Short mmCIF file of C-alpha atoms and ligand atoms in Angstrom, two decimals:
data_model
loop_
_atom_site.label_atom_id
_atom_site.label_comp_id
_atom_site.label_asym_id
_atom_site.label_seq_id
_atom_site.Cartn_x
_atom_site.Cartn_y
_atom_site.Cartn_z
CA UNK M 777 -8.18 -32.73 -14.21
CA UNK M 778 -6.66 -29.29 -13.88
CA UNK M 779 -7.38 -27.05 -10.58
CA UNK M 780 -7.07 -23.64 -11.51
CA UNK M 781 -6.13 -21.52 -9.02
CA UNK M 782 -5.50 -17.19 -8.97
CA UNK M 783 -2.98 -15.87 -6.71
CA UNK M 784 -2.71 -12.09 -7.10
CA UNK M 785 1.15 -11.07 -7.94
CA UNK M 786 0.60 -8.55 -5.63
CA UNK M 787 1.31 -11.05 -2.60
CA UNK M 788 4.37 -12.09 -3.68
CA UNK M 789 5.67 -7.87 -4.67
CA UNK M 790 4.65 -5.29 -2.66
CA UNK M 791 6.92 -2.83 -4.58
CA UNK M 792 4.37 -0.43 -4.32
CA UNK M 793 4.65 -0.42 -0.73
CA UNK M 794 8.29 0.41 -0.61
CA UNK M 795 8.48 2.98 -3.76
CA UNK M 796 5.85 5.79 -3.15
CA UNK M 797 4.41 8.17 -0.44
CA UNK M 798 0.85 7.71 0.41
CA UNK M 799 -0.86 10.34 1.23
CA UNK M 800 -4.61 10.01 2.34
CA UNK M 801 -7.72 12.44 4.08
CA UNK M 802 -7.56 12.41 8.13
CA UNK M 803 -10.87 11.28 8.09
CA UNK M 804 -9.42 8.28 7.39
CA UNK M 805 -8.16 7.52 9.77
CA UNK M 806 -9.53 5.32 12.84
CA UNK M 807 -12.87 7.34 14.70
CA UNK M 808 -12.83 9.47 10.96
CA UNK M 809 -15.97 9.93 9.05
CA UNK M 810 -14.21 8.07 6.45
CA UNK M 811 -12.43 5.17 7.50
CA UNK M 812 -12.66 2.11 5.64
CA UNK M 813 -13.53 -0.85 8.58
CA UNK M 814 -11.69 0.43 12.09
CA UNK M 815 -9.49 3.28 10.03
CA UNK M 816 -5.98 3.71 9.77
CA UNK M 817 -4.37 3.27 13.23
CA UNK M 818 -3.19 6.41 14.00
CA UNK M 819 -0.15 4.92 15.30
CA UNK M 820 0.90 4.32 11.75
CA UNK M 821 0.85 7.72 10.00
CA UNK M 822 2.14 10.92 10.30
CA UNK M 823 0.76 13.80 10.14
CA UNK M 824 1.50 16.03 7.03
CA UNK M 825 -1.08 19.15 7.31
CA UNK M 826 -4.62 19.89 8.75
CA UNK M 827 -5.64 18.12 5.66
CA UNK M 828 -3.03 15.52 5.49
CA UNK M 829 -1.57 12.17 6.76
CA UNK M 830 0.82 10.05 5.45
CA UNK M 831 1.95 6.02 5.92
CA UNK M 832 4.55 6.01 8.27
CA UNK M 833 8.18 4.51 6.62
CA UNK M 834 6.90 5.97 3.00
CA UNK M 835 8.82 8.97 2.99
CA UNK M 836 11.91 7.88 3.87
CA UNK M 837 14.99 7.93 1.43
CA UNK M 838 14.27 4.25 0.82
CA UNK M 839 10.58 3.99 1.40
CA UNK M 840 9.01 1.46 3.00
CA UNK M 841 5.41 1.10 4.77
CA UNK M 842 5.45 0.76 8.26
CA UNK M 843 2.35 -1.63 7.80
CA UNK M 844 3.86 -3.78 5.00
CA UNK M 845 5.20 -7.01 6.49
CA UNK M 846 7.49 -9.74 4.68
CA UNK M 847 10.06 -9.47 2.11
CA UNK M 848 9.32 -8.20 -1.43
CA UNK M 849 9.47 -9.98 -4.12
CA UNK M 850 9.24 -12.79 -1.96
CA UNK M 851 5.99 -12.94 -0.15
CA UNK M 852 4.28 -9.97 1.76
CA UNK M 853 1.13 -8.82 2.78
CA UNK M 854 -0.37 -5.91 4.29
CA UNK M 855 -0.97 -5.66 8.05
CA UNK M 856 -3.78 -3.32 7.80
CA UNK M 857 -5.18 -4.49 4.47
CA UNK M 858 -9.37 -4.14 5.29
CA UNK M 859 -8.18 -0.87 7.27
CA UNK M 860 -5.76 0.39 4.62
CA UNK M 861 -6.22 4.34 2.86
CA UNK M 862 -7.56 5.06 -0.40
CA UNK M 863 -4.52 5.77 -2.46
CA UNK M 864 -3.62 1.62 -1.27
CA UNK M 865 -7.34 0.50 -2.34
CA UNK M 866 -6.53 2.42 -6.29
CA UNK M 867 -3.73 1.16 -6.69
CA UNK M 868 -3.32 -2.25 -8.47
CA UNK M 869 -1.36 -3.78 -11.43
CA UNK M 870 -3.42 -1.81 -13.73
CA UNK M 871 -1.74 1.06 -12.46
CA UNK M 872 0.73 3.09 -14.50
CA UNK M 873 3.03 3.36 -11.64
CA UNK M 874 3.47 -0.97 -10.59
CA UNK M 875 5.93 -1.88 -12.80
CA UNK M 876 8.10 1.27 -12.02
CA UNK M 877 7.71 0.10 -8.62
CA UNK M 878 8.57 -3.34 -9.42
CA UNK M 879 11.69 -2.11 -11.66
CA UNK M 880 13.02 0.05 -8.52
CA UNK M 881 12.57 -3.53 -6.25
CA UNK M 882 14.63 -5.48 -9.74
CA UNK M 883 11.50 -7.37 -10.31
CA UNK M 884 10.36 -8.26 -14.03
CA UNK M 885 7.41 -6.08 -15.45
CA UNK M 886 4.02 -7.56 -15.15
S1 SF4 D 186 3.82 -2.94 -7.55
FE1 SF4 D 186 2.13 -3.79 -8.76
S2 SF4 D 186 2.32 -6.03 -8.56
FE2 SF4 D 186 3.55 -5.07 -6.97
S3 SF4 D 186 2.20 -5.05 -5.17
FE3 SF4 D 186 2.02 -3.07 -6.20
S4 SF4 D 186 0.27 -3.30 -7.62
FE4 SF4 D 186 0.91 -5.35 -6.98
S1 SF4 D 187 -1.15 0.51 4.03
FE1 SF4 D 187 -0.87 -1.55 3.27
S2 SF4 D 187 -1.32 -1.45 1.06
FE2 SF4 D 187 -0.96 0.66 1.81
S3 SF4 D 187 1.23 1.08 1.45
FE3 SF4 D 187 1.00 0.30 3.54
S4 SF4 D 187 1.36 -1.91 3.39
FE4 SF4 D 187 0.91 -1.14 1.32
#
């Protein structure tokens, strides 16, 4: 008998994390009109413009999300996962942009 089990290669990347700035509405964040569960702490962005916040850590030279936690390419997960913006929740492996995040991190195309 065979178990079959799914584990998403996204928990054991998180390129995506660490490659790209992510930009998202203030009303997303926690108390907005559009935050997804509690919102994104406000702790954890920066603010951009009036209509704009941003992860903190993703636009540094070598980005990296303040929220992400673990190594990639190893095992990693997001800290604010039910909480986290839109651009995080449309972005998946379908996504024309993973594997160029997962070539700039030396991982193997999915
Ligand atoms: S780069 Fe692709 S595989 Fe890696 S975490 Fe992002 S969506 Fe998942
Ligand atoms: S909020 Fe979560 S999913 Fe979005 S970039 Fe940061 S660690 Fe990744």
């Amino acid at each position: 008998m065979s178990e079959e089990t799914t584990v998403s290669p996204c928990q054991s990347c998180g390129a995506c994390c660490a490659s790209f700035r992510v930009d998202f509405h203030p009303a997303e964040l926690a108390g907005g009109r559009f935050a997804w569960g509690q919102g994104v702490p406000h702790s954890l962005s920066v603010p951009v413009t009036a209509c704009i916040v941003r992860m903190a850590g993703t636009d540094r030279a070598a980005p990296r999300c303040v929220a992400l936690d673990g190594e990639i390419g190893l095992a990693v997960r997001c800290t604010i996962y039910a909480e986290r913006p839109s651009p995080c929740r449309e972005f998946d492996t379908e996504h024309s942009a993973c594997n160029r995040a997962r070539q700039r991190h030396g991982l193997p195309p999915l």
